[in-house]
Coordinates of N, CA, C and O and ligand atoms in Angstrom, one line a residue:
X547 N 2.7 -52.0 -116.4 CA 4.0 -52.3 -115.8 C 4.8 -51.0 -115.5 O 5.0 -50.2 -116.4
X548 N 5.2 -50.9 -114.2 CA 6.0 -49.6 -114.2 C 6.8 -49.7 -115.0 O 7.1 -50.9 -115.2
X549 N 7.4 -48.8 -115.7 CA 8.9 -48.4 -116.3 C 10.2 -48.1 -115.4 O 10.2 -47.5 -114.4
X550 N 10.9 -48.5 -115.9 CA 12.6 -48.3 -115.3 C 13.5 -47.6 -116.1 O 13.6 -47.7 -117.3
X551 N 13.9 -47.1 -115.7 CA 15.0 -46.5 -116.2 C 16.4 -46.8 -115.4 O 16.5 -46.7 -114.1
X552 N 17.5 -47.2 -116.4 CA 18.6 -48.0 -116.0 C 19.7 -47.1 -116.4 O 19.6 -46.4 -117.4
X553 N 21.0 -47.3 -115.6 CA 22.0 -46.3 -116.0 C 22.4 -47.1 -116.8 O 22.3 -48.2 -116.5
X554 N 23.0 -46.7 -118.3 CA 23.5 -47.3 -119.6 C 25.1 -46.5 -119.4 O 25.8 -47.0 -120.2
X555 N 25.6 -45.7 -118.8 CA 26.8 -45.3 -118.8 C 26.8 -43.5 -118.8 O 25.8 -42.8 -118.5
X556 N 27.9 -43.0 -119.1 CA 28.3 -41.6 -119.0 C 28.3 -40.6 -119.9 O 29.4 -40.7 -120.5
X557 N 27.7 -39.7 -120.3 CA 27.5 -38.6 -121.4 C 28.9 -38.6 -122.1 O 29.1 -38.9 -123.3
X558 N 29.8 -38.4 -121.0 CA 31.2 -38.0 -121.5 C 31.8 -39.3 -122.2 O 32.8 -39.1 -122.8
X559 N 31.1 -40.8 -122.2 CA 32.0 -41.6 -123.2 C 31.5 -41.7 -124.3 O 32.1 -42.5 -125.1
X560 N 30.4 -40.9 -124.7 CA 29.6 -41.1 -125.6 C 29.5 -39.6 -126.8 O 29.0 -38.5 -126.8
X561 N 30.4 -40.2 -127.8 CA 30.4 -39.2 -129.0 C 30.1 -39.3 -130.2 O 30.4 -40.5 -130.5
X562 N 29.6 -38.6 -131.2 CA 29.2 -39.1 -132.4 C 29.6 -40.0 -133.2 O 28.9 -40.5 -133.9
X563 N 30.9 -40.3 -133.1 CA 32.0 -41.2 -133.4 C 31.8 -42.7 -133.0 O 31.5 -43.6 -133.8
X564 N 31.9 -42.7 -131.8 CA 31.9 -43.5 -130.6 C 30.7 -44.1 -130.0 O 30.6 -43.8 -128.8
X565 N 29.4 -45.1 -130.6 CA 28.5 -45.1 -130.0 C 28.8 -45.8 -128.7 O 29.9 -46.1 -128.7
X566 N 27.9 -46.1 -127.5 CA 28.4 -47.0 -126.7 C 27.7 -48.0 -126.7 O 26.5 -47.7 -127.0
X567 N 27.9 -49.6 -126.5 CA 27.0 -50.2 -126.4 C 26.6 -50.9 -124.8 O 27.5 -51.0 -124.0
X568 N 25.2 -51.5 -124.5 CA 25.1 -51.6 -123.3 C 24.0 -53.2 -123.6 O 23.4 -53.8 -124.5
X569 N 24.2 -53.4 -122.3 CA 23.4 -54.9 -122.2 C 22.4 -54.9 -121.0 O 22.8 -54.8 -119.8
X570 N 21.0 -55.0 -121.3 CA 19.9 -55.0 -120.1 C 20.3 -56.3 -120.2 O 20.6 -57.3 -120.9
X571 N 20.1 -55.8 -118.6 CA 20.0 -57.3 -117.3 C 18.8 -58.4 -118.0 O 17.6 -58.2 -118.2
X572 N 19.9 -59.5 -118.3 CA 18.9 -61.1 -118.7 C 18.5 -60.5 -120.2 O 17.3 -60.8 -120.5
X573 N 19.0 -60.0 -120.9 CA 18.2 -59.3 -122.4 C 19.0 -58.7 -123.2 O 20.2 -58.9 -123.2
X574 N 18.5 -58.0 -123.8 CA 19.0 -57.3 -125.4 C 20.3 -56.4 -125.2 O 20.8 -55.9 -124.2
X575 N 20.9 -56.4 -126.5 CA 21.9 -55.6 -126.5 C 21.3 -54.3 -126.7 O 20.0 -54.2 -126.9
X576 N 22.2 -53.2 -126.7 CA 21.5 -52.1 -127.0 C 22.7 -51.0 -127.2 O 23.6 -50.7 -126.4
X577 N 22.3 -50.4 -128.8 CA 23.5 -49.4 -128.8 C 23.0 -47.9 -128.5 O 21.9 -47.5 -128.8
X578 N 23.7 -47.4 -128.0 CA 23.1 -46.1 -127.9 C 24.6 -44.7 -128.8 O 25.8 -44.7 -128.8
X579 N 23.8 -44.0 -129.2 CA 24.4 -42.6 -130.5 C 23.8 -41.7 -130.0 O 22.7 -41.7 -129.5
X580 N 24.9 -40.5 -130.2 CA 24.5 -39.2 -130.5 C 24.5 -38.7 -131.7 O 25.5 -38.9 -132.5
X581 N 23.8 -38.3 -131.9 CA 23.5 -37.6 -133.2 C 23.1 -35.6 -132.8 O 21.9 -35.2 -132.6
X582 N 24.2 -34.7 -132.7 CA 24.1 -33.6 -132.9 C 24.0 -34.0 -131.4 O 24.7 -34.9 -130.8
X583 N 22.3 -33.1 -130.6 CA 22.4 -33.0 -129.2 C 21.6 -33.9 -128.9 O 21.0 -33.8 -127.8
X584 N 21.3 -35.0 -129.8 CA 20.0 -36.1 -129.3 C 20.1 -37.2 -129.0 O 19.9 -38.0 -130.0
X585 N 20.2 -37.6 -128.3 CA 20.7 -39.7 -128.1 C 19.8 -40.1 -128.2 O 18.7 -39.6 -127.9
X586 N 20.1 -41.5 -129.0 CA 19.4 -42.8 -129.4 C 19.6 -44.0 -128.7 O 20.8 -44.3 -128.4
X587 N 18.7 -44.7 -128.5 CA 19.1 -46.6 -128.4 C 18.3 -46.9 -129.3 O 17.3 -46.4 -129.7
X588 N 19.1 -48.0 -129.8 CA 18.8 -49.0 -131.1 C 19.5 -50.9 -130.5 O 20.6 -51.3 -130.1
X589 N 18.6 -51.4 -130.7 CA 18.9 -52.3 -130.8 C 20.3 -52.8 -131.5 O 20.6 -52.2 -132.6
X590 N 21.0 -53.5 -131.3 CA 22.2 -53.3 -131.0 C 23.3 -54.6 -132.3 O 24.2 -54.3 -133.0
X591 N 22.5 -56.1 -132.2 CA 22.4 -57.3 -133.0 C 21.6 -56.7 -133.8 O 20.5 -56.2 -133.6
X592 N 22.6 -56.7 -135.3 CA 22.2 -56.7 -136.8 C 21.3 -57.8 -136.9 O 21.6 -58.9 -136.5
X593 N 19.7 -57.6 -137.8 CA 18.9 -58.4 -137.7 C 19.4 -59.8 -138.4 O 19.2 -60.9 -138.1
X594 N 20.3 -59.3 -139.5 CA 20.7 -59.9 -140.4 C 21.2 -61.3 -140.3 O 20.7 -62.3 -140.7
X595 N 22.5 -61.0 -139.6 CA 23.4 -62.4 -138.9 C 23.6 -61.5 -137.6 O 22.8 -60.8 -137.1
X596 N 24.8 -61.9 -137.3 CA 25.6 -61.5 -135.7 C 26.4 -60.7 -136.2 O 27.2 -61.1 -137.1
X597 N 26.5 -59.6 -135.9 CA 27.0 -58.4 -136.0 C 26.6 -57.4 -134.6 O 25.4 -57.4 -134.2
X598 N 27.5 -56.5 -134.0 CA 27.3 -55.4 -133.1 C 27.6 -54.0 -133.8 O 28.6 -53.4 -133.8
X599 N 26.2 -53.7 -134.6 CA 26.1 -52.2 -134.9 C 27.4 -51.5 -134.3 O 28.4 -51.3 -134.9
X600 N 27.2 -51.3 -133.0 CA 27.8 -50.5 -132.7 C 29.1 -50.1 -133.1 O 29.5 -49.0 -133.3
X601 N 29.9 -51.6 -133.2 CA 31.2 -51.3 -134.7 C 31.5 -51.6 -135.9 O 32.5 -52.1 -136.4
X602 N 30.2 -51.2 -136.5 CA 30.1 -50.1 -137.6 C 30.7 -48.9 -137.4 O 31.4 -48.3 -136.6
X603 N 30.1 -48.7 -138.5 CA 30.4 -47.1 -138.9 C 29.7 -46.4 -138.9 O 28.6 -46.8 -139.3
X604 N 29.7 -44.9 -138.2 CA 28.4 -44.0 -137.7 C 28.8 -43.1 -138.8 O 29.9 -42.7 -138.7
X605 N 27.9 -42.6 -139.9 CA 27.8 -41.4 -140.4 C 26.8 -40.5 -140.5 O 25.9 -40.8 -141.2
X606 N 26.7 -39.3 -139.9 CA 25.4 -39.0 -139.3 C 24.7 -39.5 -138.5 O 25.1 -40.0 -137.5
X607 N 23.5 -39.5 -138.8 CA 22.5 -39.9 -138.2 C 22.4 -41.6 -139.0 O 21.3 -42.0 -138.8
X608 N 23.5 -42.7 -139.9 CA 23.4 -43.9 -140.3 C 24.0 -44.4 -139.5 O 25.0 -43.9 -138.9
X609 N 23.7 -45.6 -139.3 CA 25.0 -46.4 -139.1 C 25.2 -47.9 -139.9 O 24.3 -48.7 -140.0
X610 N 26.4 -48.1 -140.5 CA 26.4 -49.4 -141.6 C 27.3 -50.7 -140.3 O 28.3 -50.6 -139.6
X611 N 26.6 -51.7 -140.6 CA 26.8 -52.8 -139.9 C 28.2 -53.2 -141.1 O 28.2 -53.2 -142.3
X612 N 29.5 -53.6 -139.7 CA 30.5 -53.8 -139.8 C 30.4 -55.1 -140.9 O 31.1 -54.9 -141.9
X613 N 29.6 -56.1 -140.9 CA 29.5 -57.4 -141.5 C 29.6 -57.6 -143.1 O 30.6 -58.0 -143.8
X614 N 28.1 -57.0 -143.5 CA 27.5 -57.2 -144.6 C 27.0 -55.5 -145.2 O 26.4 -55.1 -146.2
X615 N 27.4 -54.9 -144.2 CA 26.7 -53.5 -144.8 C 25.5 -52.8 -144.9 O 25.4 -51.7 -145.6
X616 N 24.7 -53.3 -144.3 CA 23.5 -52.8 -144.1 C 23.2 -51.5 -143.8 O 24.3 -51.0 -143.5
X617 N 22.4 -50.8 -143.7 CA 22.3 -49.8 -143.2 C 21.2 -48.9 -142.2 O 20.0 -48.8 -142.6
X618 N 21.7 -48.5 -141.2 CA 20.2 -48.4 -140.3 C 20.0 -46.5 -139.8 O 20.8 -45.6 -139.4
X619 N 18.8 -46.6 -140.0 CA 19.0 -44.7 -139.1 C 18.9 -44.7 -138.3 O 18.2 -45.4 -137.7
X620 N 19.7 -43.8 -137.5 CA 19.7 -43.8 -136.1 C 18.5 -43.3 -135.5 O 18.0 -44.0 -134.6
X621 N 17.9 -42.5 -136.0 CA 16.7 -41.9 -135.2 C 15.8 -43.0 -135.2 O 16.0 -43.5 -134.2
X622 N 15.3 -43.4 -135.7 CA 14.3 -44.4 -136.3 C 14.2 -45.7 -135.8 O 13.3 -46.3 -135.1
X623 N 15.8 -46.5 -136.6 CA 16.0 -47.7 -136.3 C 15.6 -48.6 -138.1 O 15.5 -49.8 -138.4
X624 N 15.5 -47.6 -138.7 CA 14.4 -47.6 -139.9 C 15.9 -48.3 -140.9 O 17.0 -47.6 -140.9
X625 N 15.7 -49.3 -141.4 CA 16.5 -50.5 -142.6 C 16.5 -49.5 -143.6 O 15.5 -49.3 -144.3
X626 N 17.7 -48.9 -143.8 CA 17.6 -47.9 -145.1 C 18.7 -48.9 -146.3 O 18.5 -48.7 -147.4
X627 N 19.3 -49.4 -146.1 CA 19.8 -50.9 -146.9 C 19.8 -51.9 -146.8 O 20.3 -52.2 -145.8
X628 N 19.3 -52.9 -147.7 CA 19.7 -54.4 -147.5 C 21.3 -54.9 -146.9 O 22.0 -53.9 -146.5
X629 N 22.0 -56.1 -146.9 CA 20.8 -56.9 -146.5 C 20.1 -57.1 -144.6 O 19.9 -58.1 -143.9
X630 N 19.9 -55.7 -144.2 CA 19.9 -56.1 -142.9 C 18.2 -56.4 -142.3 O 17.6 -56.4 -141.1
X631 N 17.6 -56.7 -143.9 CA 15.7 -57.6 -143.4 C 15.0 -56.8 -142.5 O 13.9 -56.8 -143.1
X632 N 14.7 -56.2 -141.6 CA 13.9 -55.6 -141.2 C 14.6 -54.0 -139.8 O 15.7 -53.7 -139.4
X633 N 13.2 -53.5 -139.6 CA 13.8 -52.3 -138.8 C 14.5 -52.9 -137.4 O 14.3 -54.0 -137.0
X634 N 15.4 -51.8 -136.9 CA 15.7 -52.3 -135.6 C 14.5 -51.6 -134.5 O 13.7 -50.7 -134.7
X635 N 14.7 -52.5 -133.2 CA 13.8 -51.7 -132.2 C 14.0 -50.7 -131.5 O 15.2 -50.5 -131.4
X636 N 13.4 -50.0 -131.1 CA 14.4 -48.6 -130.5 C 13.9 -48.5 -128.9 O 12.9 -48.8 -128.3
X637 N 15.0 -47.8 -128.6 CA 14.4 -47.9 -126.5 C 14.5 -46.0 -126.6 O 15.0 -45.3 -127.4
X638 N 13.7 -45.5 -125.3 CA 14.0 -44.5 -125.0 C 15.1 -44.1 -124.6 O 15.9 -45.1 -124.5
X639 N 15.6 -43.1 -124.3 CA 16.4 -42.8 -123.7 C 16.6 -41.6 -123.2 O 15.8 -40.8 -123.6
X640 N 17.8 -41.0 -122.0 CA 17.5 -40.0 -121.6 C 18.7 -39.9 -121.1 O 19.5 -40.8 -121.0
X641 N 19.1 -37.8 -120.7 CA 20.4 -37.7 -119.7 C 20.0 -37.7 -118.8 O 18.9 -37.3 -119.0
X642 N 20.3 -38.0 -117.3 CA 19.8 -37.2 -116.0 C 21.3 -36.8 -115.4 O 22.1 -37.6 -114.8
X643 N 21.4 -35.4 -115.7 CA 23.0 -34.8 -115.4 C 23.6 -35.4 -116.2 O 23.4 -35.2 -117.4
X644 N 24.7 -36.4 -115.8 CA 25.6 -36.8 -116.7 C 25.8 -38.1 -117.2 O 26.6 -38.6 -117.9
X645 N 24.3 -38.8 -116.4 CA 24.4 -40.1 -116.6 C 23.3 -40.8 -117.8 O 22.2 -40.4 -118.0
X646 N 23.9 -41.7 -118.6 CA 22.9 -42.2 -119.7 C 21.5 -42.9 -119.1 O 21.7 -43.5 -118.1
X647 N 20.1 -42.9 -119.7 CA 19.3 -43.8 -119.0 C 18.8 -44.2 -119.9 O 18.8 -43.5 -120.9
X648 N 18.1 -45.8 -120.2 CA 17.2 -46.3 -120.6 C 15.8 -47.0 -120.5 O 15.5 -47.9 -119.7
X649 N 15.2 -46.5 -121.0 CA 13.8 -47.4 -120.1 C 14.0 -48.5 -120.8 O 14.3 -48.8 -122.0
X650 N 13.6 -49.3 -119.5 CA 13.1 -51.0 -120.0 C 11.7 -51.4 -119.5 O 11.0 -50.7 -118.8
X651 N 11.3 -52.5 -119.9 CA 10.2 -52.9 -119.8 C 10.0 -53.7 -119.2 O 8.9 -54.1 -119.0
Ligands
LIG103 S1 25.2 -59.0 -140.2 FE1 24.6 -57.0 -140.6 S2 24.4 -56.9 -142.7 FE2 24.9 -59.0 -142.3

């Protein structure tokens, strides 16, 4: 299957602070973080219940689901606390100039 790559939004709204979140067409939520000079997408729905990672709390390279607290790495996507049951899935990602991209499948 070719790959696509989709604009997810703008370098400049996206700060360590501030992840952004984005929605593929017909599909998944998807958060995307900076961490230092590196962006991530992570799956976005806490495995757990309904929760949007994204407002959590980013410390570092973690982020704790707003809900129940869970805890996820950004790089990874890797369940570093209960109760959030398993890892998240992770997408690529990329800059091209100033714009965010994601591959979808
Ligand atoms: S919804 Fe995320 S820990 Fe419960």
């Amino acid at each position: 299957m070719a790959e696509q790559w989709r604009c997810a939004g703008h370098a400049g709204d996206l700060s360590e602070d501030s992840p952004i979140e984005y929605k593929i067409e017909g599909g998944a939520e998807v958060g995307i973080y900076r961490v230092g000079d590196e962006l991530y997408a992570l799956e976005n729905v806490c495995p757990h219940a309904y929760a949007l990672l994204t407002q959590g709390f980013v410390d570092g390279d973690m982020v704790e689901c707003p809900l129940h607290e869970a805890v996820f790495h950004i790089p990874t996507g890797k369940c570093l606390k209960e109760p959030g049951g398993r890892d998240l899935k992770t997408y690529a990602v990329r800059l091209a100039g100033e714009e965010i991209q994601i591959k979808v499948e």
